Coordinates of C-alpha atoms and ligand atoms in Angstrom, one line a residue:
Chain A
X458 CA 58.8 100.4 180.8
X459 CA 62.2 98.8 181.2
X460 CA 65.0 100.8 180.0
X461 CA 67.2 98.1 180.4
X462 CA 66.9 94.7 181.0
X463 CA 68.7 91.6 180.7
X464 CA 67.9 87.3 180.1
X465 CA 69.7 84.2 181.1
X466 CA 72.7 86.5 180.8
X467 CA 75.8 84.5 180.6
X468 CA 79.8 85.4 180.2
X469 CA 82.6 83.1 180.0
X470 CA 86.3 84.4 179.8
X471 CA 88.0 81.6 178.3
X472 CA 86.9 78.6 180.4
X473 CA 86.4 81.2 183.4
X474 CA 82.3 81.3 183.9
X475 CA 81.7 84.8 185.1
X476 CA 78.2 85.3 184.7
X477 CA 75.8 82.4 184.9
X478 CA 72.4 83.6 184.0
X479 CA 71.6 86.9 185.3
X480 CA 68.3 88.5 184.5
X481 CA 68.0 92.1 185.4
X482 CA 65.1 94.8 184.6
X483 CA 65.9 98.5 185.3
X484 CA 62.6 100.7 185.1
X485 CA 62.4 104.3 183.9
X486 CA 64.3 107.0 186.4
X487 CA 64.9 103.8 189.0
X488 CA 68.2 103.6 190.7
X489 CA 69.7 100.2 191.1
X490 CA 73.1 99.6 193.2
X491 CA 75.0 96.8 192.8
X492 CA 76.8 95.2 195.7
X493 CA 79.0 92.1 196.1
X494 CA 82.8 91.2 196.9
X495 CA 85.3 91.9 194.3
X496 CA 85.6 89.4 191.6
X497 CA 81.8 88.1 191.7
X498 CA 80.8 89.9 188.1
X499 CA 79.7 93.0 188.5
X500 CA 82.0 95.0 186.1
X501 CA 81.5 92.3 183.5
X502 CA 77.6 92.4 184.3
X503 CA 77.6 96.7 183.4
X504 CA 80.0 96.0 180.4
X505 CA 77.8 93.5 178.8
X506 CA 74.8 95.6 179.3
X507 CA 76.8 98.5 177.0
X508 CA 78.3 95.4 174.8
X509 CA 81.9 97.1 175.8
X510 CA 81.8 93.0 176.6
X511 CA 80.1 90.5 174.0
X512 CA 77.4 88.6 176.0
X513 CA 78.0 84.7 175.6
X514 CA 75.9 83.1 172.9
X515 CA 72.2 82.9 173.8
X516 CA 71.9 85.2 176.1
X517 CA 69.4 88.6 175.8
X518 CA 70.4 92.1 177.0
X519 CA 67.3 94.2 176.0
X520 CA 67.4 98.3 175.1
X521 CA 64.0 100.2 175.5
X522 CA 62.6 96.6 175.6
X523 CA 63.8 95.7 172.2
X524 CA 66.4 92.7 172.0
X525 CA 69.6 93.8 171.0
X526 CA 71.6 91.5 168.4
X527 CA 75.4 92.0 167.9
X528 CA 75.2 90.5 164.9
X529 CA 72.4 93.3 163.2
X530 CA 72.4 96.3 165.7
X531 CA 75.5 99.4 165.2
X532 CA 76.5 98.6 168.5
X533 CA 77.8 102.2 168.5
X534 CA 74.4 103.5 167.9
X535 CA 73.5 100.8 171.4
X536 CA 76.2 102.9 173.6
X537 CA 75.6 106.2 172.7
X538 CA 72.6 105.7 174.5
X539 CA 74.2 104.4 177.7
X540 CA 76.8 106.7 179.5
X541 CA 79.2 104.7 181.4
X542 CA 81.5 106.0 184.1
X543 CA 84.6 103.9 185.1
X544 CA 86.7 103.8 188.5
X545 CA 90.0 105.2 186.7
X546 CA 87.9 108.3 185.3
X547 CA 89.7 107.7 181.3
X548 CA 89.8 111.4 180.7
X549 CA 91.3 112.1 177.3
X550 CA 94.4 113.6 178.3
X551 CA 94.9 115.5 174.9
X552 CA 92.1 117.4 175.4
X553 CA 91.0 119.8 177.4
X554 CA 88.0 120.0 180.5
X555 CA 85.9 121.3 177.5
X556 CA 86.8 119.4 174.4
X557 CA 86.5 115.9 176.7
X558 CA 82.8 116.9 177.0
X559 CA 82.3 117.9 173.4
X560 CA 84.2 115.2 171.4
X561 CA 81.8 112.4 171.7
X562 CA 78.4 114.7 170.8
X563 CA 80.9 116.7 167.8
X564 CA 82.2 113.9 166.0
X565 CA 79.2 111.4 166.5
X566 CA 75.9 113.2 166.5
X567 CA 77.3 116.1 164.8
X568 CA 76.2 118.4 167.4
X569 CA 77.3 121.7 165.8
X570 CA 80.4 123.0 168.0
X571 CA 78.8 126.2 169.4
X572 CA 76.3 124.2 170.6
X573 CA 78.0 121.2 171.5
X574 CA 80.3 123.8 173.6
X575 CA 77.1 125.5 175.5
X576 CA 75.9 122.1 176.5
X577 CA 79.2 121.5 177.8
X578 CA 79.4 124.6 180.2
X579 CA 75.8 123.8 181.4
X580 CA 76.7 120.1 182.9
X581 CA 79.9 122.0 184.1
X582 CA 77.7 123.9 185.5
X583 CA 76.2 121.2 187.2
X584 CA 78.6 119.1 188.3
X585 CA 80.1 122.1 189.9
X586 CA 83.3 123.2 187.9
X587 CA 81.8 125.8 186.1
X588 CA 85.5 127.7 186.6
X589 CA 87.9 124.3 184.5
X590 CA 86.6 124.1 181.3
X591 CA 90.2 125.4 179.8
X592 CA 91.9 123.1 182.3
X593 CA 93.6 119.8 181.4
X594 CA 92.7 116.8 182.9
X595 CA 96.3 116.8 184.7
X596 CA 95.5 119.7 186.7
X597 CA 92.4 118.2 188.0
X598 CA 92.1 116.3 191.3
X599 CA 90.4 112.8 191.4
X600 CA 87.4 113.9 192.1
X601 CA 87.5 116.7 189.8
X602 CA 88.4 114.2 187.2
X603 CA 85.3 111.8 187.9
X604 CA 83.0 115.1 187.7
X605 CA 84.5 115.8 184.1
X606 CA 83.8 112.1 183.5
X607 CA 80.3 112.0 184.7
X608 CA 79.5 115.6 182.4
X609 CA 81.4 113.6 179.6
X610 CA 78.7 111.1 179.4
X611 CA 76.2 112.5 180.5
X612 CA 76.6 115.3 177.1
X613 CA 75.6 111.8 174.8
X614 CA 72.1 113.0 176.2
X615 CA 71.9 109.0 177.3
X616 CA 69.2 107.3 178.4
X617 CA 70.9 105.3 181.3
X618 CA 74.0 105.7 183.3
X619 CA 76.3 103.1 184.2
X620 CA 78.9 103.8 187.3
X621 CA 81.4 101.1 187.9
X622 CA 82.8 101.9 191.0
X623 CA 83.4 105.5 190.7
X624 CA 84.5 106.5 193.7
X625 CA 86.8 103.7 194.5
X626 CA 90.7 105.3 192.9
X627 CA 89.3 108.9 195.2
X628 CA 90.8 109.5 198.3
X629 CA 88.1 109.7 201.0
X630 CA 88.0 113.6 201.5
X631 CA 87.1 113.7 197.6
X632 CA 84.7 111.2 198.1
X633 CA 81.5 113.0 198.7
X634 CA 81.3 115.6 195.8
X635 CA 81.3 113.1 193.4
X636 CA 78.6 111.1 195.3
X637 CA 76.9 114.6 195.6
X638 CA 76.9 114.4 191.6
X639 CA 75.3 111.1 191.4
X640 CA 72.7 112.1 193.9
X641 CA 72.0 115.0 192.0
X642 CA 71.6 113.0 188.7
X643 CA 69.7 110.6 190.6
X644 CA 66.9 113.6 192.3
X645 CA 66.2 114.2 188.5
X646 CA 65.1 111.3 187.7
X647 CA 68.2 109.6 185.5
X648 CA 68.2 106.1 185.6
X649 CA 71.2 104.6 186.6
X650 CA 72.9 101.0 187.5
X651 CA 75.6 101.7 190.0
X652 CA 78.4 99.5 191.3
X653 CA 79.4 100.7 194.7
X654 CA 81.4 99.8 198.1
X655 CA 79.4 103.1 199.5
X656 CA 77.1 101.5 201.5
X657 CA 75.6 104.7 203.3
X658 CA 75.3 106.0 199.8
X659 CA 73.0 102.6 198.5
X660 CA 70.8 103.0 201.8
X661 CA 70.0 106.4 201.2
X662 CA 69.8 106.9 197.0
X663 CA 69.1 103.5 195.7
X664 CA 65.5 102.5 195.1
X665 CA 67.0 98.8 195.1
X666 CA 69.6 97.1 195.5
X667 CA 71.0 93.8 194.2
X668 CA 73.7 91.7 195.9
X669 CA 75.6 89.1 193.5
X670 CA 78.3 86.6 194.4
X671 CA 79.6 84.5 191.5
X672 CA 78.2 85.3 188.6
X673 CA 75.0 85.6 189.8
X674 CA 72.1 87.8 192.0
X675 CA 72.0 86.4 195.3
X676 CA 68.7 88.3 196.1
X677 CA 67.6 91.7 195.4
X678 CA 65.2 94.2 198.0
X679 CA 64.7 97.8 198.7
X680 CA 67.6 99.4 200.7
X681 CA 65.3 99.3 203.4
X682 CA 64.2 95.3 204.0
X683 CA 68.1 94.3 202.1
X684 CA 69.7 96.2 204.6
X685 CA 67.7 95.8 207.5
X686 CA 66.7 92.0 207.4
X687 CA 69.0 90.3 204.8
X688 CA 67.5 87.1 203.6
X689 CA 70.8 85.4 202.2
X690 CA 73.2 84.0 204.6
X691 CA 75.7 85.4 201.8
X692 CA 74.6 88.9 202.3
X693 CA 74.5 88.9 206.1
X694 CA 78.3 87.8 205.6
X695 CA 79.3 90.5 203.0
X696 CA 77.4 93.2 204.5
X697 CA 79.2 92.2 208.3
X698 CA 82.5 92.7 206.6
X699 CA 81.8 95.7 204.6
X700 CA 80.0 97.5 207.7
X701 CA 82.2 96.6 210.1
X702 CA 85.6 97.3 208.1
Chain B
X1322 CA 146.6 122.3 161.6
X1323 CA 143.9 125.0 162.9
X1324 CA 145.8 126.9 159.8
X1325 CA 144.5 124.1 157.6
X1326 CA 141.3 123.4 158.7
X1327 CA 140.4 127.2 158.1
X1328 CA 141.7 126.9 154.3
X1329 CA 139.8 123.9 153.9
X1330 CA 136.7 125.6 155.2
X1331 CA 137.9 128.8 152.8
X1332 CA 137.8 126.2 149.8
X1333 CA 134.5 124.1 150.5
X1334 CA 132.5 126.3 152.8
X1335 CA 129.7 126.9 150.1
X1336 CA 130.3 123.7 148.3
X1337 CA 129.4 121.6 151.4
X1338 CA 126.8 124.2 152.2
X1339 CA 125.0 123.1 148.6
X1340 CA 125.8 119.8 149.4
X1341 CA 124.1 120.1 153.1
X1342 CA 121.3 121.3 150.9
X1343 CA 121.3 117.8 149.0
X1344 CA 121.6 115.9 152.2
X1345 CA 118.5 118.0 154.4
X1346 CA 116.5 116.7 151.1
X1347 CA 117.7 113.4 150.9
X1348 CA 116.3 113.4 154.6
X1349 CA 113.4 114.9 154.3
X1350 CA 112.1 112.7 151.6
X1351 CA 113.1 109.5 152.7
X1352 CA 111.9 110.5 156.3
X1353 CA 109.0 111.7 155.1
X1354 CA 108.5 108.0 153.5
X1355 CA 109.6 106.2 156.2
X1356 CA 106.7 107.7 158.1
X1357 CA 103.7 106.2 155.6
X1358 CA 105.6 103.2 155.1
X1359 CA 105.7 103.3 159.2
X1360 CA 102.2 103.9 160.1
X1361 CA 100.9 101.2 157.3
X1362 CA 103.1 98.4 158.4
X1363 CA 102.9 99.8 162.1
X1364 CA 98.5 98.9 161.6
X1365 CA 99.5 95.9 159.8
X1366 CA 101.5 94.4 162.6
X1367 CA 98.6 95.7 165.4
X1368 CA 95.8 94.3 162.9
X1369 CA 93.8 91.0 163.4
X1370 CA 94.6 89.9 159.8
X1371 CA 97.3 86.8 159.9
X1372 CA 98.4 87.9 156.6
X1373 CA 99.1 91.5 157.2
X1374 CA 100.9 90.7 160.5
X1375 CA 103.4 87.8 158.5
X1376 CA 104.2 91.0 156.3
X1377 CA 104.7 93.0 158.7
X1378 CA 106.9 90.6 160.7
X1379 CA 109.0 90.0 157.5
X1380 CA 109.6 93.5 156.3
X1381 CA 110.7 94.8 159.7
X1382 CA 112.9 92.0 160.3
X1383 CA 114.9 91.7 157.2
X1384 CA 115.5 95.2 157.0
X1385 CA 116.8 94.9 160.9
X1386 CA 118.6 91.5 160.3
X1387 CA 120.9 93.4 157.2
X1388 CA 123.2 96.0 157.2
X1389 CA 121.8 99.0 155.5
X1390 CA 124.9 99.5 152.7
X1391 CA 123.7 96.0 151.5
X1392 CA 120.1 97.2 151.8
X1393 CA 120.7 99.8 149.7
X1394 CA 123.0 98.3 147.2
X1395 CA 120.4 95.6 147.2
X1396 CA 117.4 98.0 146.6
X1397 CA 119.1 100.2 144.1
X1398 CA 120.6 97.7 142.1
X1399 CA 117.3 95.7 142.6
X1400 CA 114.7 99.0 141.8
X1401 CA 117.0 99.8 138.6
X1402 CA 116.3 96.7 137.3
X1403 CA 112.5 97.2 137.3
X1404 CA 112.0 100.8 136.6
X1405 CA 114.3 104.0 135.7
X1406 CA 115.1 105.7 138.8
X1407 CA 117.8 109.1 139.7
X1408 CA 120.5 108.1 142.2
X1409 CA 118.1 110.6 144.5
X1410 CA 114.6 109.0 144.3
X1411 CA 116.5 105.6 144.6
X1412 CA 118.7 106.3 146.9
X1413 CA 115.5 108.1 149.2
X1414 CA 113.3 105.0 148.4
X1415 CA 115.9 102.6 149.8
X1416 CA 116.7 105.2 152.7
X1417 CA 112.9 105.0 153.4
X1418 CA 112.4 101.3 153.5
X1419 CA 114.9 101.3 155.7
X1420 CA 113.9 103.7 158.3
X1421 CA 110.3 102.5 157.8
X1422 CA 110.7 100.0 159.5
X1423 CA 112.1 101.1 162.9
X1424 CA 109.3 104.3 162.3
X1425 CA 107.2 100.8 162.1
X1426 CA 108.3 99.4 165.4
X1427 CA 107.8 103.4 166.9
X1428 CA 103.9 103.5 166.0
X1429 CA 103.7 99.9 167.3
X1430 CA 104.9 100.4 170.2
X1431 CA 103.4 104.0 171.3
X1432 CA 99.7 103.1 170.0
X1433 CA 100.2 100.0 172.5
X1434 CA 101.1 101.7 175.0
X1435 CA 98.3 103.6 175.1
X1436 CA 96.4 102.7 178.1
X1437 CA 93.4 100.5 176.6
X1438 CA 90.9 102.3 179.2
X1439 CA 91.3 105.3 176.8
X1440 CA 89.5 103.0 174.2
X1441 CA 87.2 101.9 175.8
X1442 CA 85.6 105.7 177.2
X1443 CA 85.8 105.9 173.5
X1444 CA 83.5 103.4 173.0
X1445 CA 81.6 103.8 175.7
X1446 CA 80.8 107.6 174.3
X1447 CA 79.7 106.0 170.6
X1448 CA 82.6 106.0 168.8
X1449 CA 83.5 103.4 166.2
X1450 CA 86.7 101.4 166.3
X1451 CA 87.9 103.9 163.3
X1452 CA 86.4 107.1 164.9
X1453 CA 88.1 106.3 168.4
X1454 CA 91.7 105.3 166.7
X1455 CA 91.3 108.3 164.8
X1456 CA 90.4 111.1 167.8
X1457 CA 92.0 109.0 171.3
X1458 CA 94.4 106.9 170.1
X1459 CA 96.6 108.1 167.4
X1460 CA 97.2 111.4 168.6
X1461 CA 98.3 110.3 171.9
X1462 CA 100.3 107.9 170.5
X1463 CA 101.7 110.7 168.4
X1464 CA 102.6 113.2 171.1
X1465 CA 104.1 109.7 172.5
X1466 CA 106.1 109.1 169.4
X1467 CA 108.0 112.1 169.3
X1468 CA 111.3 111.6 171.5
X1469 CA 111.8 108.2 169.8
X1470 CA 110.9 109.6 166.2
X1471 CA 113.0 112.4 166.6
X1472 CA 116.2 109.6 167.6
X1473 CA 115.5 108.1 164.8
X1474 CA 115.2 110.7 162.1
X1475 CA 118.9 111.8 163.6
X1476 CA 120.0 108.7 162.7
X1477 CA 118.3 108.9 159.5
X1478 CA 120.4 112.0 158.7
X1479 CA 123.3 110.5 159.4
X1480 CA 122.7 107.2 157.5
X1481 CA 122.1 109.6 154.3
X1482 CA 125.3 109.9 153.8
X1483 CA 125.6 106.2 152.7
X1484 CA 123.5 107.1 149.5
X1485 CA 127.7 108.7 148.4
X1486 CA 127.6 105.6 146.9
X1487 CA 125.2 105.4 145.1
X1488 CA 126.8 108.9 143.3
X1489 CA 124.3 111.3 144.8
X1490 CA 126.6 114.4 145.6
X1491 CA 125.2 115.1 149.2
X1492 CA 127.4 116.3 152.0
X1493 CA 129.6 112.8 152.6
X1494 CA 130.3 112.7 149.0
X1495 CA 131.4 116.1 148.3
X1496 CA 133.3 115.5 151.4
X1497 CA 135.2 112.2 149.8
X1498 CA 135.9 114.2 146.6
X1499 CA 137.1 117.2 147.9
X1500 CA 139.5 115.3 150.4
X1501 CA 140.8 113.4 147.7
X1502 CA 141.5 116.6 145.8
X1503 CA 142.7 119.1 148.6
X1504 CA 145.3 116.1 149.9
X1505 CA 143.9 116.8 153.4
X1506 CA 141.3 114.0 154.1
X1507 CA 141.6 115.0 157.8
X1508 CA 140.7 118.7 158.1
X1509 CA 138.2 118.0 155.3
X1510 CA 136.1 114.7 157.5
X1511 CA 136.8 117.1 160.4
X1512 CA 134.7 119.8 158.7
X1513 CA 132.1 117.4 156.8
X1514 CA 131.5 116.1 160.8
X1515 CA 131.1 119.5 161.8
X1516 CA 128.1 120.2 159.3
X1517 CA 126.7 116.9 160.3
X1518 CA 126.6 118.0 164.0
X1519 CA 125.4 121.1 163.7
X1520 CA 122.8 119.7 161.2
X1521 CA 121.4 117.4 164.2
X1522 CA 122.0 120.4 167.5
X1523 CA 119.5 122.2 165.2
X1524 CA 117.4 119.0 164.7
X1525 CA 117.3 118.0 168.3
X1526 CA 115.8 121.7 169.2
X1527 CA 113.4 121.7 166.5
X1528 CA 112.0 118.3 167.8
X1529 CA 112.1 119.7 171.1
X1530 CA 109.9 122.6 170.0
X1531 CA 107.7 120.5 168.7
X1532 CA 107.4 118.3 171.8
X1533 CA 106.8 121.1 173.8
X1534 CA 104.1 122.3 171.3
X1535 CA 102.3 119.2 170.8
X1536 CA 101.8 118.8 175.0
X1537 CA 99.8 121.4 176.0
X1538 CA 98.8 119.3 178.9
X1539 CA 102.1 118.8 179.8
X1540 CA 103.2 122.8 179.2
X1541 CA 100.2 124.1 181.2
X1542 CA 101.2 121.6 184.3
X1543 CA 104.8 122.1 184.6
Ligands
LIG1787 N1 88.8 90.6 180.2 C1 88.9 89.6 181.0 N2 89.6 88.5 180.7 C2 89.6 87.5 181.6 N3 89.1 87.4 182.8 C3 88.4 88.5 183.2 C4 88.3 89.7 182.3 N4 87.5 90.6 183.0 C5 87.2 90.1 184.1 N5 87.7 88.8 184.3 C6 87.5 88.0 185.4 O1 86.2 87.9 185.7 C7 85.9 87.8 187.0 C8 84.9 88.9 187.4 O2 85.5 90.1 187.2 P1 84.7 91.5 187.5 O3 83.5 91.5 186.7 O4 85.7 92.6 187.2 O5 84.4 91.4 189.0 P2 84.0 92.6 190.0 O6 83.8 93.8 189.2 O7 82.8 92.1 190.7 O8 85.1 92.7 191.0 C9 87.2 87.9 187.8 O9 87.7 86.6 188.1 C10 88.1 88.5 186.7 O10 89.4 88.1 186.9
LIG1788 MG1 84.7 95.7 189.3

């Protein structure tokens, strides 16, 4: 079944059209990447699917194949399910390594502190800074930061993950451990939408991958045939000036 | 005149001590006050509701666009006519309104500046609008609001001593009395000053402390 899927998906900023009808269908434990120049959607595409953006009028975004309406649905109850990571990691900087991971579960889903606190330390654990949970988020380095981020979300217990960009405010050397994280999260079988520059990264994780330009999918394959025979002019481009930059 | 100033100290030392004692709870009420009366009109100016921002606007900039002796004449004179009020609640009411609105324009400004990406982790984890103001926002706007607060709760001290004229017999009054009794106006507003600055050294290093206490973050890094 789809986790998440969306119809005739549309989003206008004023009189700007961002999206122009995009249908996407995310299966179970797949991995989908995202590709595409900067400014062609693909932030507003993940934050409609979490309604962190309100869908234009008409359009379908579907949860566990179940049509979601803004008007009826706790849209709170919608992203709890849906762990998003964002490029500029929005730790809480009141709070510590620990208490960023346990507010949401605590003072949402009631998770009982103790326990809230021992599922903290075990995605710690495994995104590899077992040693910083009494650290604050200033005494982290980027990538340390984006691990916090990705335990943070990932202690909702969510269904999906959404990664917009998340290694793109990291210097390079800091790069891979976060991308080790994601592979990780990946090899268990977490399904996840990812929006990436990381090319090597799509090739070798994704089990597809979708290029859009201007509000909408330009074509979508395996890594394998949209990597190694493109069938959109638009793609050859973008991929000849990623690749080669 | 060194001679002087000690007699006048010899004569008023515990009389402007009580008096000090008037003036810290003239403060502490009205500040106290002007922090509710802040954070309400602080959400009312932030909030979506025409109505509640046209308030808001109004309140903070009447009290800004008058000087606060007419303020205050104009509140007490205008709150005696509705209910039965002390000098001291009166004069701690007006004080409020009056600092309420600059603690107002404090909150406003701090919650703003809060990076909106903080919000939106919020949201992103489950939290409501309420839940997210409540745990992310306000606190950091807080911690924020601290430096800014503490100015303006000096200034708040200071401006207390307006309320002499309303008859509540805090530090400035005394002051006015005794001067007119001793015959040395000068030694005696030397002295009152004194009380006043050591009142606000103590201040500054009490909000200091609390700065310091309320940033862990920053405390752990530095
Ligand atoms: N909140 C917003 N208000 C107005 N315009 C926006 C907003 N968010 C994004 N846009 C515009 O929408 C377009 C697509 O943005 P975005 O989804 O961030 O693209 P991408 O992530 O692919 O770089 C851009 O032109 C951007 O300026
Ligand atoms: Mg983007």
């Amino acid at each position: 079944m789809n986790v998440i899927e969306t119809r005739n998906l549309h989003k206008h900023f004023g009189d700007l059209h961002v999206l122009k009808g995009v249908d996407i269908a995310v299966a179970e434990g797949e991995v989908v990447v995202i590709i595409g120049p900067s400014g062609s959607g693909k932030s507003t595409l993940l934050r409609c699917l979490n309604f962190l953006e309100m869908p234009d009028e008409g359009s379908e975004v579907l949860l566990d194949g179940e049509v979601i309406d803004p008007a009826r649905d706790n849209l709170d109850k919608v992203r709890e399910k849906m762990g998003m990571v964002f490029q500029h990691f929005h730790l809480f900087p009141h709070k510590n390594v620990i208490d960023n991971i346990t507010i949401a579960p605590e003072n949402v889903k009631g998770v009982p502190r103790k326990q809230a606190k021992a599922t903290a330390r075990e995605l710690l654990e495994k995104v590899g800074l077992p040693d910083k949970e009494k650290a604050w988020p200033s005494q982290l380095s980027g990538g340390q930061k984006q691990r916090v981020a990705i335990a943070r979300a990932l202690a909702m217990d969510p269904e999906i993950m959404l990664f917009d960009e998340v290694t793109s405010a990291l210097d390079p050397e800091l790069v891979a451990e976060v991308l080790q994280v994601v592979q990780d999260l990946a090899a268990a079988g977490m399904t996840m939408v990812m929006v990436t520059h990381e090319m090597g990264f799509a090739r070798e994780v994704a089990d597809r991958v979708i290029m859009m330009d201007d509000g909408i999918i330009i074509e979508q394959a395996t890594p394998d045939r949209f990597f190694g025979s493109p069938a959109e002019e638009r793609t050859r481009t973008f991929l000849g000036q990623v690749l080669h930059a | 005149m060194f001679e002087s100033i000690w007699v006048v100290l010899d004569m008023h030392f515990l009389g402007f001590l009580k008096a000090t004692g008037m003036t810290l709870r003239l403060t502490a009420v009205s500040l106290a006050l002007a922090v509710v009366i802040g954070l309400v009109f602080a959400f009312l100016k932030l909030s979506r509701n025409p109505i509640g921002n046209l308030l808001a606007n109004a309140y903070i900039g009447v009290v800004r666009g008058t000087p606060l002796i007419v303020l205050l004449m104009f509140l007490y004179f205008g709150i005696s006519e509705i209910v039965v009020l002390s000098s001291f609640w009166a004069g701690s009411l007006a004080l409020a309104i009056h600092a309420g609105a600059y603690v107002a324009e404090i909150f406003r400004g701090t919650i703003q500046s809060i990076d909106h990406g903080q919000h939106e982790a919020a949201r992103s984890l489950g939290m409501s609008r309420r839940l997210s103001m409540r745990l992310i926002i306000l606190p950091q706007a807080f911690r924020r609001a601290i430096p800014p607060l503490g100015n303006q709760f000096i200034i708040g001290l200071k401006d207390s001593s307006l309320v002499a004229f309303l008859g509540v017999s805090e530090l400035y009054s005394r002051a006015m009395t005794a001067a007119a009794a001793n015959f040395r106006p000068f030694e005696t507003y030397l002295v009152a000053g004194l009380y006043y600055l050591v009142l606000v050294l103590i201040f500054t290093w009490l909000v200091n402390q609390l700065e310091l206490r309320l940033t862990p973050d920053r405390r752990a890094a530095a």
